[in-house]
Amino acid sequence: MRKDVRILLVGEPKVGKTSLIMSLVSEEFPDVVPYRAEEITIPADVTPERVPTHIVDYSEAEQTDEQLFQEISKANVICIVYAVNNKKSIEKVTSHWIPLITENTDKDSRVPLILVGNKSDLVEHSSMETILPIMNQYSEIETCVECSAKNLKNISELFYYAQKAVLHPTGPLYCPEKKDMKPLCVKALTRIFKVSDLDNDGNLNDNELNFFQRTCFNTPLEPQALEDVKNVVRKNLIDGVCDNGLTLKGFLFLHTLFIQRGRHETTWTVLRRFGYDDDLELNQDYLFPPLKIPPDCTTELNHNAYLFLQSVFDKHDKDRDCALSPEELRDLFDVFPYMPWGPDVNNTVCTNDQGWITYQGYLSQWTLTTYLDVQRCLEYLGYLGYSIIAEQESQAAGITVTRDKKIDLQKRQTQRSVFRCNVFGDIGSGKSGFLQAFLGRNLMHRSYYAINTTYVYGQEKYLLLHEVFPDFDYLSDADLACDIVCLVYDVSNPYSFEYCAKVFKQYFMDSKTPCMMIAAKSDLPEVKQMYGCSPLEFCRRHKMPPPQSFTCNAASAPNRDIYTKLTTMAMYPHVSQADLKSSTFWLRASVGATVFAVLGFAMYRVLLKTR
């Protein structure tokens, strides 16, 4: 909404422009009227809309045409004043003033006009019969007000309507010729309806309507008022109310009615509460609230954000199979201006046998977006209406900024839940298979990212695997920034290990980032690596755990213990080499994971039954 309003009064000489301003300010008709009143500013606290208002007078006797054109270009709303007892001044509205204003304003930024019939105290008849055809001819005319500067009739109302024409304009909402809302307004209100339809049944029930009312107007509707609203819709639309709930058609009808009855401030209040600006686009301040992220810190969703996203999933999983079909996914993202998840997402997170994103995969993708591109996450949460439904100040309330990794190392503990593992290896070493195996899949799929949950000491954590393109000479800071490094070599290729050794020595030997060597394709015959020492000896020299055997070509599903080990090393980078070699250390971590996974599956089944 605008921070201030600038009102310009124009019209023929002697119609009472200056008298109107002076009567408003002094609340009495002036004995002496100057040629032109000085610009006045009405403070925000004395205006109905709580916005500072500047009122500017125009005098043909004191100002040049150039000065008039400048004032027209600066005005937010223009009042064309005529005298109701002066037919010529009425004719000049269309023959002179409207064309002049049109010529001196930007065609793309329509300036609302108010027709003001002054000196109503001098006649017994109304000028509205003459004015109505003019209003119908020019869509930029918001309204007409008849008033009297002499007896103060409708003076306050005049400036209120002028303010309202700027702060709650009809133009973006409604087409008078078609007597219907404009497409952008319908689109915005449709999104608002879908966000407010918490159970996604296509109707706003009494609880949803009351939540909507409290959200927008800070007060619930009384039961009788609620019923009255629905009765108005029932009388005018056959399908406006269904199962005693307001349908989308009924919701849109109500807003059309508000606008037609001059109550478009009601619709604007709703639109602005849901983040829309004066052009009916979602406000950048709404989509991207400020969020400070210091260096060496990461971003994660907090508990409240996960609860919200779970409710969104539940709302759209209509068949209750704990996965989102393509149709359900499109329905979920229908409140977005574009489809945010492409086919690559299905190769990055867990899917079911049909290739549909599972509940776990859905939460994993949100976790990935938050970690890699928190601004995109804020935008997505904005489209879903997080701050409104979760009753938070902004989407930023759903984000946790973790503390600096250096502090984690000093304190030898971390509060983070998401850990990044960058996977290095030469072409054909088995990196892609390693990523897809984490999601329980084979090599038919390909993605440079894979994210899933692991359990360490009974704590659920997210492990994010990122396959780094094997261009040794062009490793960026992003390729090197991670919590743990995974070096993959092919046991059946004698030249595969050399790449891993070079990457380690050049980039990670002197860093504090823990590293693990993966002996991939262990189902194939192992050959001697053409390097100065064996992989086992290399790991021993550099105080790394011994190479971990891995294959994704076994008849059974790949063992997940290796991913638990990676997460554990990422969580505890300070753990000594002796501890990493200890079978007791790994047993404690993996037993915790197994117990928690079993409990998690049991809870999952219970939740499924309750749903």
Coordinates of C-alpha atoms in Angstrom, one line a residue:
M1 CA 0.0 0.0 0.0
R2 CA 1.2 3.5 -0.7
K3 CA 3.0 5.5 2.0
D4 CA 1.3 8.7 1.1
V5 CA -1.4 10.2 -1.1
R6 CA -1.1 13.3 -3.3
I7 CA -4.5 14.9 -4.3
L8 CA -4.6 17.6 -7.0
L9 CA -7.7 19.8 -7.5
V10 CA -8.3 21.2 -11.0
G11 CA -11.2 22.9 -12.7
E12 CA -12.4 26.1 -14.2
P13 CA -11.9 29.5 -12.3
K14 CA -14.4 30.4 -9.7
V15 CA -15.8 26.8 -9.2
G16 CA -14.6 26.8 -5.6
K17 CA -11.4 24.6 -5.6
T18 CA -9.6 26.8 -3.0
S19 CA -12.7 27.2 -0.9
L20 CA -13.0 23.4 -0.6
I21 CA -9.5 23.0 0.7
M22 CA -9.8 25.9 3.1
S23 CA -13.2 24.7 4.4
L24 CA -11.6 21.3 5.1
V25 CA -8.7 22.7 7.0
S26 CA -10.5 25.3 9.1
E27 CA -13.9 23.6 9.2
E28 CA -15.6 26.8 8.3
F29 CA -16.2 28.7 5.1
P30 CA -13.5 31.4 4.6
D31 CA -14.4 35.1 4.5
V32 CA -11.5 35.8 2.1
V33 CA -10.5 33.3 -0.5
P34 CA -7.0 33.7 -2.1
Y35 CA -6.3 32.8 -5.8
R36 CA -4.7 29.6 -4.7
A37 CA -4.2 27.7 -1.4
E38 CA -0.7 26.6 -0.4
E39 CA -0.1 22.8 -0.5
I40 CA -1.2 21.3 2.8
T41 CA -0.3 17.9 4.4
I42 CA -2.8 16.1 6.5
P43 CA -1.0 13.9 9.1
A44 CA -1.6 10.1 9.0
D45 CA -3.2 10.0 12.4
V46 CA -6.2 12.2 11.4
T47 CA -7.0 10.5 8.1
P48 CA -9.4 7.5 8.0
E49 CA -6.8 5.3 6.1
R50 CA -3.9 6.4 8.4
V51 CA -1.8 7.6 5.5
P52 CA -0.3 11.2 5.1
T53 CA -2.2 13.1 2.5
H54 CA -1.0 16.1 0.5
I55 CA -3.6 18.4 -1.1
V56 CA -2.5 20.6 -4.0
D57 CA -4.5 23.5 -5.4
Y58 CA -4.3 24.8 -9.0
S59 CA -4.9 28.4 -10.1
E60 CA -4.9 29.4 -13.7
A61 CA -4.2 33.0 -12.6
E62 CA -1.0 32.1 -10.7
Q63 CA 0.4 29.0 -12.5
T64 CA 1.7 28.3 -16.0
D65 CA 0.6 25.3 -18.2
E66 CA 4.0 23.8 -17.6
Q67 CA 3.5 23.9 -13.8
L68 CA 0.0 22.3 -14.2
F69 CA 1.5 19.5 -16.3
Q70 CA 4.1 18.8 -13.6
E71 CA 1.5 18.7 -10.9
I72 CA -0.7 16.3 -13.0
S73 CA 2.3 14.0 -13.5
K74 CA 3.0 13.9 -9.7
A75 CA -0.6 13.4 -8.6
N76 CA -1.9 10.1 -7.3
V77 CA -5.6 11.2 -7.8
I78 CA -7.1 14.2 -9.5
C79 CA -10.3 15.9 -8.4
I80 CA -12.0 17.7 -11.4
V81 CA -14.1 20.4 -9.7
Y82 CA -17.2 21.9 -11.4
A83 CA -19.9 24.2 -10.1
V84 CA -23.4 22.5 -10.1
N85 CA -24.9 25.9 -11.1
N86 CA -22.5 26.4 -14.0
K87 CA -23.3 24.4 -17.1
K88 CA -20.2 25.5 -18.8
S89 CA -17.9 24.2 -16.0
I90 CA -19.6 20.8 -16.4
E91 CA -19.0 20.8 -20.2
K92 CA -15.3 21.6 -19.6
V93 CA -14.9 18.3 -17.7
T94 CA -15.0 16.3 -20.9
S95 CA -14.0 18.9 -23.5
H96 CA -10.9 20.1 -21.7
W97 CA -9.9 18.6 -18.4
I98 CA -10.1 14.8 -19.0
P99 CA -8.3 15.1 -22.4
L100 CA -5.6 17.4 -20.8
I101 CA -5.0 14.9 -18.0
T102 CA -4.9 11.9 -20.4
E103 CA -2.2 13.7 -22.5
N104 CA 0.0 14.4 -19.5
T105 CA -0.1 11.1 -17.7
D106 CA 1.6 7.8 -18.5
K107 CA -0.8 5.5 -20.4
D108 CA 0.4 2.5 -18.4
S109 CA -0.2 4.1 -15.0
R110 CA -3.8 5.2 -14.9
V111 CA -4.5 8.1 -12.6
P112 CA -8.0 7.8 -10.9
L113 CA -10.3 10.8 -11.3
I114 CA -13.0 12.1 -8.9
L115 CA -15.7 14.4 -10.2
V116 CA -16.6 17.1 -7.6
G117 CA -19.8 19.1 -8.0
N118 CA -19.3 22.1 -5.7
K119 CA -21.9 24.8 -4.7
S120 CA -24.7 22.3 -4.1
D121 CA -26.1 24.9 -1.7
L122 CA -27.0 27.2 -4.6
V123 CA -29.3 24.8 -6.4
E124 CA -32.2 22.5 -5.5
H125 CA -31.6 19.9 -8.2
S126 CA -28.7 17.4 -8.5
S127 CA -26.2 17.3 -11.4
M128 CA -25.9 13.5 -11.3
E129 CA -28.3 13.1 -14.3
T130 CA -25.7 15.0 -16.4
I131 CA -22.7 13.4 -14.8
L132 CA -23.6 9.7 -14.9
P133 CA -23.2 9.4 -18.7
I134 CA -19.7 10.9 -18.3
M135 CA -18.8 8.4 -15.6
N136 CA -20.0 5.5 -17.8
Q137 CA -17.9 6.9 -20.7
Y138 CA -14.6 7.2 -18.8
S139 CA -13.5 4.1 -16.8
E140 CA -10.8 6.2 -15.0
I141 CA -13.5 8.1 -13.1
E142 CA -13.9 6.5 -9.7
T143 CA -16.9 8.4 -8.4
C144 CA -18.7 11.7 -8.2
V145 CA -19.3 13.7 -5.1
E146 CA -21.6 16.7 -4.8
C147 CA -20.7 19.0 -2.0
S148 CA -20.7 22.6 -0.7
A149 CA -17.7 24.5 0.6
K150 CA -20.1 27.0 2.1
N151 CA -22.1 24.8 4.4
L152 CA -19.3 22.1 4.7
K153 CA -21.5 19.4 3.1
N154 CA -19.6 16.3 2.0
I155 CA -16.2 18.0 2.4
S156 CA -14.6 15.3 4.5
E157 CA -16.3 12.6 2.3
L158 CA -14.7 14.2 -0.8
F159 CA -11.2 13.8 0.4
Y160 CA -11.9 10.4 1.9
Y161 CA -13.1 9.2 -1.5
A162 CA -10.0 10.7 -3.1
Q163 CA -7.8 8.9 -0.7
K164 CA -9.7 5.7 -1.2
A165 CA -9.3 6.0 -5.0
V166 CA -5.6 5.8 -4.6
L167 CA -5.3 3.2 -1.7
H168 CA -8.2 1.0 -2.9
P169 CA -8.5 1.7 -6.6
T170 CA -11.3 0.0 -8.7
G171 CA -9.3 -0.1 -11.9
P172 CA -7.1 -3.2 -11.2
L173 CA -10.0 -5.1 -9.8
Y174 CA -13.1 -4.4 -12.0
C175 CA -14.1 -3.8 -15.6
P176 CA -17.2 -1.6 -15.6
E177 CA -18.0 -2.4 -19.3
K178 CA -18.1 -6.1 -18.6
K179 CA -19.5 -5.6 -15.1
D180 CA -17.1 -8.3 -13.8
M181 CA -13.7 -8.6 -12.1
K182 CA -10.6 -8.5 -14.2
P183 CA -8.6 -11.7 -14.9
L184 CA -5.7 -10.8 -12.6
C185 CA -8.0 -10.1 -9.7
V186 CA -9.8 -13.5 -10.3
K187 CA -6.4 -15.2 -10.4
A188 CA -5.3 -13.6 -7.2
L189 CA -8.5 -14.4 -5.3
T190 CA -8.5 -18.0 -6.6
R191 CA -5.1 -18.5 -5.1
I192 CA -6.3 -16.9 -1.8
F193 CA -9.3 -19.3 -1.8
K194 CA -7.1 -22.4 -2.4
V195 CA -4.6 -21.4 0.3
S196 CA -7.5 -20.8 2.7
D197 CA -9.2 -24.2 1.8
L198 CA -7.2 -26.0 4.5
D199 CA -8.7 -29.5 3.8
N200 CA -8.7 -29.0 0.0
D201 CA -12.3 -30.1 -0.4
G202 CA -13.2 -27.2 -2.7
N203 CA -15.4 -25.4 -0.1
L204 CA -14.6 -23.0 2.7
N205 CA -16.4 -24.4 5.8
D206 CA -17.3 -22.3 8.8
N207 CA -14.0 -22.9 10.5
E208 CA -12.0 -22.0 7.4
L209 CA -14.2 -18.9 6.8
N210 CA -13.7 -17.8 10.4
F211 CA -9.9 -18.3 10.1
F212 CA -9.9 -16.3 6.9
Q213 CA -12.0 -13.5 8.5
R214 CA -9.6 -13.3 11.6
T215 CA -6.6 -13.3 9.3
C216 CA -7.8 -10.5 7.1
F217 CA -9.9 -8.4 9.5
N218 CA -8.8 -9.4 13.0
T219 CA -12.3 -10.5 14.1
P220 CA -14.4 -13.6 13.5
L221 CA -17.8 -13.6 12.0
E222 CA -20.8 -14.3 14.3
P223 CA -22.6 -17.5 13.4
Q224 CA -25.7 -15.5 12.2
A225 CA -23.5 -13.2 10.1
L226 CA -21.8 -16.2 8.6
E227 CA -25.2 -17.7 7.7
D228 CA -26.4 -14.3 6.2
V229 CA -23.3 -14.2 3.9
K230 CA -24.0 -17.7 2.6
N231 CA -27.7 -16.9 2.1
V232 CA -26.8 -13.9 0.0
V233 CA -24.7 -16.2 -2.2
R234 CA -27.4 -18.9 -2.3
K235 CA -30.0 -16.4 -3.6
N236 CA -27.7 -15.3 -6.4
L237 CA -25.8 -18.5 -7.4
I238 CA -27.0 -22.0 -7.7
D239 CA -23.5 -23.5 -7.0
G240 CA -22.2 -20.7 -4.7
V241 CA -22.7 -22.8 -1.6
C242 CA -22.0 -26.6 -1.4
D243 CA -22.2 -28.8 1.7
N244 CA -22.9 -25.6 3.7
G245 CA -19.5 -24.3 2.6
L246 CA -18.6 -21.4 0.3
T247 CA -17.4 -22.6 -3.1
L248 CA -14.8 -20.7 -5.3
K249 CA -17.7 -19.4 -7.4
G250 CA -19.4 -18.1 -4.3
F251 CA -16.2 -16.6 -3.0
L252 CA -15.6 -14.7 -6.2
F253 CA -19.2 -13.6 -6.4
L254 CA -19.0 -12.0 -2.9
H255 CA -16.0 -10.0 -3.9
T256 CA -17.7 -8.9 -7.2
L257 CA -20.6 -7.7 -5.0
F258 CA -18.3 -5.8 -2.6
I259 CA -16.7 -4.0 -5.6
Q260 CA -20.0 -3.2 -7.2
R261 CA -21.4 -1.8 -4.0
G262 CA -18.3 0.5 -3.6
R263 CA -16.7 -1.6 -0.8
H264 CA -13.6 -2.5 -2.8
E265 CA -11.5 -1.7 0.3
T266 CA -12.7 -5.1 1.6
T267 CA -11.2 -6.9 -1.4
W268 CA -8.0 -4.8 -1.2
T269 CA -7.6 -5.7 2.5
V270 CA -7.8 -9.4 1.6
L271 CA -5.4 -9.0 -1.4
R272 CA -2.8 -7.1 0.6
R273 CA -3.0 -9.5 3.6
F274 CA -2.1 -12.3 1.2
G275 CA 0.9 -10.4 -0.2
Y276 CA -0.4 -8.6 -3.3
D277 CA 0.7 -5.1 -4.4
D278 CA -1.3 -2.5 -6.3
D279 CA -0.7 -4.3 -9.6
L280 CA -2.0 -7.6 -8.2
E281 CA 1.4 -9.2 -8.3
L282 CA 2.9 -10.8 -5.1
N283 CA 5.0 -8.2 -3.4
Q284 CA 8.7 -8.8 -3.4
D285 CA 8.8 -7.8 0.3
Y286 CA 6.3 -10.6 1.0
L287 CA 8.0 -13.2 -1.1
F288 CA 11.6 -12.4 0.0
P289 CA 11.6 -11.2 3.7
P290 CA 15.0 -10.2 5.1
L291 CA 17.1 -13.1 6.4
K292 CA 20.6 -12.6 7.5
I293 CA 23.0 -15.5 6.9
P294 CA 26.5 -15.1 8.2
P295 CA 29.5 -16.8 6.5
D296 CA 30.0 -20.5 7.3
C297 CA 26.4 -20.9 8.4
T298 CA 23.7 -23.0 6.7
T299 CA 19.9 -22.8 6.4
E300 CA 17.4 -25.4 7.5
L301 CA 13.7 -25.6 8.0
N302 CA 12.6 -25.5 11.6
H303 CA 9.9 -27.7 13.3
N304 CA 7.0 -25.3 12.6
A305 CA 7.9 -25.2 8.9
Y306 CA 8.0 -29.0 8.6
L307 CA 4.6 -29.2 10.4
F308 CA 3.2 -26.7 7.8
L309 CA 4.7 -28.6 4.9
Q310 CA 3.3 -31.9 6.3
S311 CA -0.1 -30.4 6.4
V312 CA 0.2 -29.2 2.8
F313 CA 1.2 -32.7 1.8
D314 CA -1.7 -34.3 3.7
K315 CA -4.1 -31.7 2.2
H316 CA -3.2 -32.8 -1.4
D317 CA -2.6 -36.6 -0.9
K318 CA -6.2 -37.3 -1.7
D319 CA -5.8 -41.1 -2.1
R320 CA -3.9 -41.4 1.2
D321 CA -1.1 -43.5 -0.3
C322 CA 1.7 -41.3 1.2
A323 CA 2.9 -40.3 -2.3
L324 CA 2.0 -37.5 -4.6
S325 CA 0.8 -38.5 -8.1
P326 CA 1.5 -36.1 -11.0
E327 CA -2.0 -34.8 -10.7
E328 CA -1.8 -34.3 -6.9
L329 CA 1.6 -32.5 -7.4
R330 CA 0.1 -30.2 -10.0
D331 CA -2.8 -29.5 -7.6
L332 CA -0.4 -28.7 -4.8
F333 CA 1.6 -26.2 -7.0
D334 CA -1.5 -24.6 -8.5
V335 CA -1.0 -21.6 -6.2
F336 CA 2.4 -21.0 -7.8
P337 CA 2.8 -18.9 -11.0
Y338 CA 4.9 -21.7 -12.4
M339 CA 5.7 -25.4 -11.8
P340 CA 8.7 -25.3 -9.4
W341 CA 9.7 -29.0 -9.5
G342 CA 10.8 -30.5 -12.7
P343 CA 11.4 -34.2 -13.6
D344 CA 14.9 -34.0 -12.1
V345 CA 13.3 -33.9 -8.6
N346 CA 12.1 -37.5 -9.0
N347 CA 15.8 -38.5 -9.5
T348 CA 16.9 -36.5 -6.4
V349 CA 14.6 -37.8 -3.7
C350 CA 12.8 -41.0 -2.8
T351 CA 9.9 -42.1 -5.0
N352 CA 7.5 -45.1 -4.9
D353 CA 7.4 -47.9 -7.5
Q354 CA 5.4 -45.7 -9.8
G355 CA 8.0 -43.0 -9.7
W356 CA 5.8 -40.7 -7.6
I357 CA 7.4 -38.5 -4.9
T358 CA 6.9 -40.1 -1.5
Y359 CA 6.1 -38.2 1.8
Q360 CA 9.8 -38.6 2.8
G361 CA 11.0 -37.5 -0.7
Y362 CA 8.7 -34.5 -0.5
L363 CA 10.2 -33.3 2.8
S364 CA 13.7 -34.1 1.5
Q365 CA 13.2 -31.9 -1.6
W366 CA 12.1 -29.0 0.6
T367 CA 15.1 -29.6 2.9
L368 CA 17.4 -29.5 -0.2
T369 CA 15.9 -26.3 -1.5
T370 CA 16.3 -24.6 1.9
Y371 CA 19.9 -25.7 2.1
L372 CA 21.0 -24.8 -1.4
D373 CA 18.8 -21.8 -2.2
V374 CA 17.0 -20.4 0.9
Q375 CA 15.7 -17.4 -1.1
R376 CA 13.9 -19.8 -3.4
C377 CA 12.5 -21.6 -0.4
L378 CA 11.2 -18.3 1.1
E379 CA 9.5 -17.6 -2.3
Y380 CA 7.9 -21.1 -2.4
L381 CA 6.6 -20.8 1.2
G382 CA 5.2 -17.4 0.3
Y383 CA 3.2 -18.9 -2.6
L384 CA 1.8 -21.5 -0.2
G385 CA 0.8 -18.8 2.3
Y386 CA 3.1 -20.0 5.1
S387 CA 3.1 -16.8 7.1
I388 CA -0.7 -16.6 7.0
I389 CA -1.6 -20.2 7.7
A390 CA 1.1 -20.7 10.3
E391 CA 0.3 -17.2 11.8
Q392 CA 3.9 -16.0 11.5
E393 CA 5.3 -12.6 10.7
S394 CA 7.0 -13.9 7.5
Q395 CA 8.4 -17.0 5.9
A396 CA 11.7 -16.2 7.5
A397 CA 10.1 -17.5 10.8
G398 CA 10.3 -21.0 9.3
I399 CA 14.0 -20.9 8.7
T400 CA 16.8 -21.8 11.2
V401 CA 20.2 -20.3 10.4
T402 CA 22.8 -22.7 11.9
R403 CA 25.7 -21.4 13.9
D404 CA 29.2 -21.1 12.4
K405 CA 30.9 -24.5 11.7
K406 CA 34.0 -23.3 13.6
I407 CA 31.9 -23.0 16.8
D408 CA 30.7 -26.6 16.2
L409 CA 34.3 -27.8 16.0
Q410 CA 35.3 -25.9 19.1
K411 CA 32.3 -27.2 21.1
R412 CA 32.6 -30.7 19.5
Q413 CA 28.9 -30.9 18.9
T414 CA 26.5 -29.6 16.3
Q415 CA 22.8 -28.6 16.3
R416 CA 22.5 -29.0 12.6
S417 CA 20.2 -31.5 10.9
V418 CA 21.4 -31.3 7.3
F419 CA 24.9 -32.4 6.2
R420 CA 26.5 -32.0 2.8
C421 CA 28.7 -34.7 1.3
N422 CA 30.5 -33.8 -1.9
V423 CA 31.2 -36.9 -4.0
F424 CA 34.4 -36.9 -6.1
G425 CA 35.6 -39.5 -8.5
D426 CA 36.8 -40.0 -12.1
I427 CA 34.4 -40.6 -15.0
G428 CA 32.9 -44.1 -14.7
S429 CA 34.0 -44.6 -11.1
G430 CA 30.5 -45.3 -9.9
K431 CA 29.5 -41.9 -8.3
S432 CA 26.0 -41.9 -9.9
G433 CA 25.3 -45.4 -8.7
F434 CA 26.4 -44.4 -5.2
L435 CA 23.9 -41.5 -5.2
Q436 CA 21.0 -43.4 -6.6
A437 CA 21.6 -46.4 -4.2
F438 CA 21.1 -43.9 -1.3
L439 CA 17.5 -43.5 -2.7
G440 CA 17.1 -47.3 -3.1
R441 CA 17.4 -47.1 -6.9
N442 CA 19.5 -48.4 -9.7
L443 CA 21.6 -46.7 -12.4
M444 CA 18.6 -46.1 -14.7
H445 CA 18.2 -42.8 -13.0
R446 CA 20.7 -39.9 -12.9
S447 CA 21.0 -36.7 -10.8
Y448 CA 23.8 -34.7 -9.5
Y449 CA 22.1 -34.5 -6.1
A450 CA 20.5 -37.1 -3.8
I451 CA 19.0 -36.4 -0.4
N452 CA 17.5 -38.7 2.1
T453 CA 17.3 -39.3 5.9
T454 CA 19.8 -41.3 8.0
Y455 CA 19.7 -42.1 11.7
V456 CA 22.7 -41.5 13.9
Y457 CA 22.4 -42.4 17.6
G458 CA 18.6 -42.4 17.2
Q459 CA 18.6 -38.9 15.7
E460 CA 17.0 -38.3 12.3
K461 CA 19.4 -36.4 10.0
Y462 CA 19.4 -35.4 6.3
L463 CA 22.4 -36.4 4.2
L464 CA 22.8 -34.5 1.0
L465 CA 25.1 -36.1 -1.6
H466 CA 26.4 -33.9 -4.4
E467 CA 28.2 -35.4 -7.3
V468 CA 31.0 -33.1 -8.3
F469 CA 31.9 -32.9 -12.0
P470 CA 35.3 -34.5 -12.5
D471 CA 37.1 -31.5 -13.9
F472 CA 40.2 -31.5 -11.7
D473 CA 41.4 -28.0 -12.8
Y474 CA 38.1 -26.2 -12.2
L475 CA 36.9 -27.0 -8.8
S476 CA 34.9 -24.1 -7.4
D477 CA 34.4 -23.0 -3.8
A478 CA 31.0 -24.6 -3.9
D479 CA 32.6 -27.9 -4.9
L480 CA 34.9 -27.8 -1.9
A481 CA 32.4 -26.5 0.7
C482 CA 30.9 -29.5 2.5
D483 CA 30.8 -31.4 5.8
I484 CA 32.4 -34.5 4.5
V485 CA 34.2 -35.6 1.3
C486 CA 33.5 -38.9 -0.4
L487 CA 36.2 -40.2 -2.8
V488 CA 34.9 -42.9 -5.1
Y489 CA 37.1 -45.2 -7.2
D490 CA 36.4 -48.2 -9.3
V491 CA 38.1 -51.4 -7.9
S492 CA 38.1 -52.9 -11.4
N493 CA 39.9 -50.0 -13.1
P494 CA 43.6 -49.8 -12.3
Y495 CA 43.7 -46.0 -13.0
S496 CA 40.6 -45.0 -11.1
F497 CA 42.2 -44.4 -7.6
E498 CA 44.8 -42.0 -8.9
Y499 CA 42.1 -39.3 -9.4
C500 CA 40.9 -39.6 -5.8
A501 CA 44.4 -39.4 -4.4
K502 CA 45.1 -36.2 -6.4
V503 CA 41.9 -34.5 -5.3
F504 CA 42.6 -35.4 -1.7
K505 CA 46.2 -34.2 -1.8
Q506 CA 45.5 -30.9 -3.6
Y507 CA 42.3 -29.8 -1.8
F508 CA 41.6 -31.7 1.4
M509 CA 44.8 -33.0 2.9
D510 CA 45.3 -29.9 5.0
S511 CA 41.7 -29.2 5.7
K512 CA 39.6 -30.2 8.7
T513 CA 36.9 -31.7 6.4
P514 CA 36.7 -35.5 7.1
C515 CA 37.1 -37.8 4.1
M516 CA 36.1 -41.3 3.3
M517 CA 37.3 -43.5 0.5
I518 CA 34.7 -45.7 -1.3
A519 CA 35.8 -48.8 -3.2
A520 CA 32.9 -48.9 -5.7
K521 CA 31.9 -51.8 -8.0
S522 CA 33.1 -54.3 -5.4
D523 CA 31.1 -57.0 -7.1
L524 CA 33.7 -57.0 -9.9
P525 CA 37.2 -58.5 -9.6
E526 CA 39.5 -56.1 -7.8
V527 CA 42.7 -55.1 -9.6
K528 CA 45.9 -53.4 -8.4
Q529 CA 45.7 -49.7 -8.6
M530 CA 48.5 -48.0 -10.6
Y531 CA 49.5 -45.7 -7.8
G532 CA 52.5 -45.4 -5.5
C533 CA 50.6 -47.2 -2.7
S534 CA 47.5 -49.2 -2.3
P535 CA 44.2 -47.4 -1.3
L536 CA 44.3 -49.1 2.1
E537 CA 47.9 -47.9 2.7
F538 CA 47.0 -44.4 1.4
C539 CA 44.1 -44.1 3.9
R540 CA 46.4 -45.4 6.8
R541 CA 49.0 -42.7 6.0
H542 CA 46.5 -39.9 5.9
K543 CA 44.6 -41.1 9.0
M544 CA 41.4 -41.9 7.1
P545 CA 39.1 -44.9 7.7
P546 CA 39.9 -47.8 5.4
P547 CA 38.2 -47.9 2.0
Q548 CA 34.5 -48.9 2.2
S549 CA 33.4 -51.6 -0.2
F550 CA 30.3 -50.7 -2.2
T551 CA 28.2 -52.1 -5.0
C552 CA 24.8 -51.3 -6.4
N553 CA 24.6 -54.4 -8.5
A554 CA 23.9 -56.9 -5.8
A555 CA 20.7 -58.9 -5.8
S556 CA 19.7 -57.3 -2.5
A557 CA 19.3 -53.6 -1.8
P558 CA 22.6 -51.7 -1.1
N559 CA 23.6 -51.6 2.5
R560 CA 22.8 -48.2 4.0
D561 CA 25.4 -48.5 6.8
I562 CA 27.9 -46.6 4.6
Y563 CA 25.6 -43.6 4.5
T564 CA 25.2 -43.7 8.3
K565 CA 29.0 -43.7 8.6
L566 CA 29.2 -40.6 6.3
T567 CA 26.6 -38.8 8.3
T568 CA 28.3 -39.7 11.6
M569 CA 31.7 -38.4 10.4
A570 CA 30.0 -35.2 9.2
M571 CA 28.3 -34.8 12.6
Y572 CA 31.5 -35.6 14.6
P573 CA 34.5 -34.2 12.5
H574 CA 36.6 -34.1 15.6
V575 CA 36.4 -37.8 16.3
S576 CA 39.8 -39.4 16.3
Q577 CA 41.2 -41.9 13.8
A578 CA 41.2 -44.5 16.5
D579 CA 37.5 -44.0 17.2
L580 CA 36.7 -44.2 13.5
K581 CA 38.4 -47.6 13.3
S582 CA 36.6 -48.9 16.4
S583 CA 33.8 -51.3 15.6
T584 CA 32.1 -50.3 18.8
F585 CA 31.8 -46.7 17.6
W586 CA 30.1 -47.7 14.4
L587 CA 28.0 -50.3 16.1
R588 CA 26.5 -47.6 18.5
A589 CA 25.7 -45.4 15.5
S590 CA 24.2 -48.1 13.3
V591 CA 22.2 -49.8 16.1
G592 CA 20.7 -46.4 16.9
A593 CA 19.8 -46.0 13.2
T594 CA 18.2 -49.5 13.0
V595 CA 16.1 -49.1 16.2
F596 CA 15.0 -45.6 15.1
A597 CA 14.2 -46.8 11.6
V598 CA 12.0 -49.6 13.0
L599 CA 10.2 -47.2 15.4
G600 CA 9.8 -44.7 12.5
F601 CA 8.2 -47.4 10.3
A602 CA 5.8 -48.4 13.1
M603 CA 4.8 -44.7 13.7
Y604 CA 4.4 -44.3 9.9
R605 CA 1.9 -47.2 9.9
V606 CA 0.0 -45.7 12.8
L607 CA -0.2 -42.3 11.1
L608 CA -1.3 -43.9 7.9
K609 CA -4.2 -45.6 9.7
T610 CA -5.3 -42.4 11.4
R611 CA -5.3 -40.6 8.1

